Amino acid sequence: MKLIHKQRSTLLPKNPIRLLEEATEIWMQWRRQKLPLYLFLGISINLFIAPLVYAATDGGLSRPQSWALGLLGLGTIAISIYLFFVMFVPEKF
């Protein structure tokens, strides 16, 4: 019976120091770029909101319309929070 040798994954570097450097670089990129994180969180929250909107309308809206209403509601809440902070803490902006 032959043993099959699995090849090491080429996605991970063989040097642990290089792995640590790449992880640090990814962490620093994440800290600088907040928009992808915010978009991901908005879409994730909409996973819970859209079915609630769809159920509340008793089938009066289609699924894409309920997703759009959920995103519209999240956008409205986000803009109102932003404007609240701009009005009461203007020196940050």
PDB file of C-alpha atoms in Angstrom, residues 31-63:
ATOM      1  CA  ARG A  31      -6.809  49.627  11.068  1.00  0.00           C
ATOM      2  CA  ARG A  32      -6.371  52.222   8.303  1.00  0.00           C
ATOM      3  CA  GLN A  33      -9.236  51.192   6.058  1.00  0.00           C
ATOM      4  CA  LYS A  34     -12.501  51.307   7.996  1.00  0.00           C
ATOM      5  CA  LEU A  35     -14.931  51.400   5.052  1.00  0.00           C
ATOM      6  CA  PRO A  36     -14.746  47.651   4.214  1.00  0.00           C
ATOM      7  CA  LEU A  37     -15.386  46.837   7.869  1.00  0.00           C
ATOM      8  CA  TYR A  38     -18.370  49.173   8.009  1.00  0.00           C
ATOM      9  CA  LEU A  39     -19.817  47.739   4.800  1.00  0.00           C
ATOM     10  CA  PHE A  40     -19.404  44.207   6.112  1.00  0.00           C
ATOM     11  CA  LEU A  41     -21.110  45.089   9.381  1.00  0.00           C
ATOM     12  CA  GLY A  42     -23.961  46.838   7.562  1.00  0.00           C
ATOM     13  CA  ILE A  43     -24.603  43.854   5.332  1.00  0.00           C
ATOM     14  CA  SER A  44     -24.371  41.496   8.306  1.00  0.00           C
ATOM     15  CA  ILE A  45     -26.894  43.509  10.292  1.00  0.00           C
ATOM     16  CA  ASN A  46     -29.151  43.602   7.249  1.00  0.00           C
ATOM     17  CA  LEU A  47     -29.201  39.797   7.319  1.00  0.00           C
ATOM     18  CA  PHE A  48     -31.334  40.136  10.446  1.00  0.00           C
ATOM     19  CA  ILE A  49     -33.348  43.197   9.423  1.00  0.00           C
ATOM     20  CA  ALA A  50     -34.463  42.145   5.920  1.00  0.00           C
ATOM     21  CA  PRO A  51     -36.380  39.010   7.024  1.00  0.00           C
ATOM     22  CA  LEU A  52     -38.141  41.078   9.689  1.00  0.00           C
ATOM     23  CA  VAL A  53     -39.234  43.633   7.089  1.00  0.00           C
ATOM     24  CA  TYR A  54     -40.313  40.841   4.742  1.00  0.00           C
ATOM     25  CA  ALA A  55     -42.361  39.157   7.474  1.00  0.00           C
ATOM     26  CA  ALA A  56     -43.954  42.413   8.614  1.00  0.00           C
ATOM     27  CA  THR A  57     -45.352  43.168   5.152  1.00  0.00           C
ATOM     28  CA  ASP A  58     -47.104  39.781   4.790  1.00  0.00           C
ATOM     29  CA  GLY A  59     -45.675  39.226   1.334  1.00  0.00           C
ATOM     30  CA  GLY A  60     -46.582  42.723   0.096  1.00  0.00           C
ATOM     31  CA  LEU A  61     -42.955  43.360  -0.742  1.00  0.00           C
ATOM     32  CA  SER A  62     -40.581  41.113  -2.601  1.00  0.00           C
ATOM     33  CA  ARG A  63     -37.333  39.967  -1.015  1.00  0.00           C
TER      34      ARG A  63
END
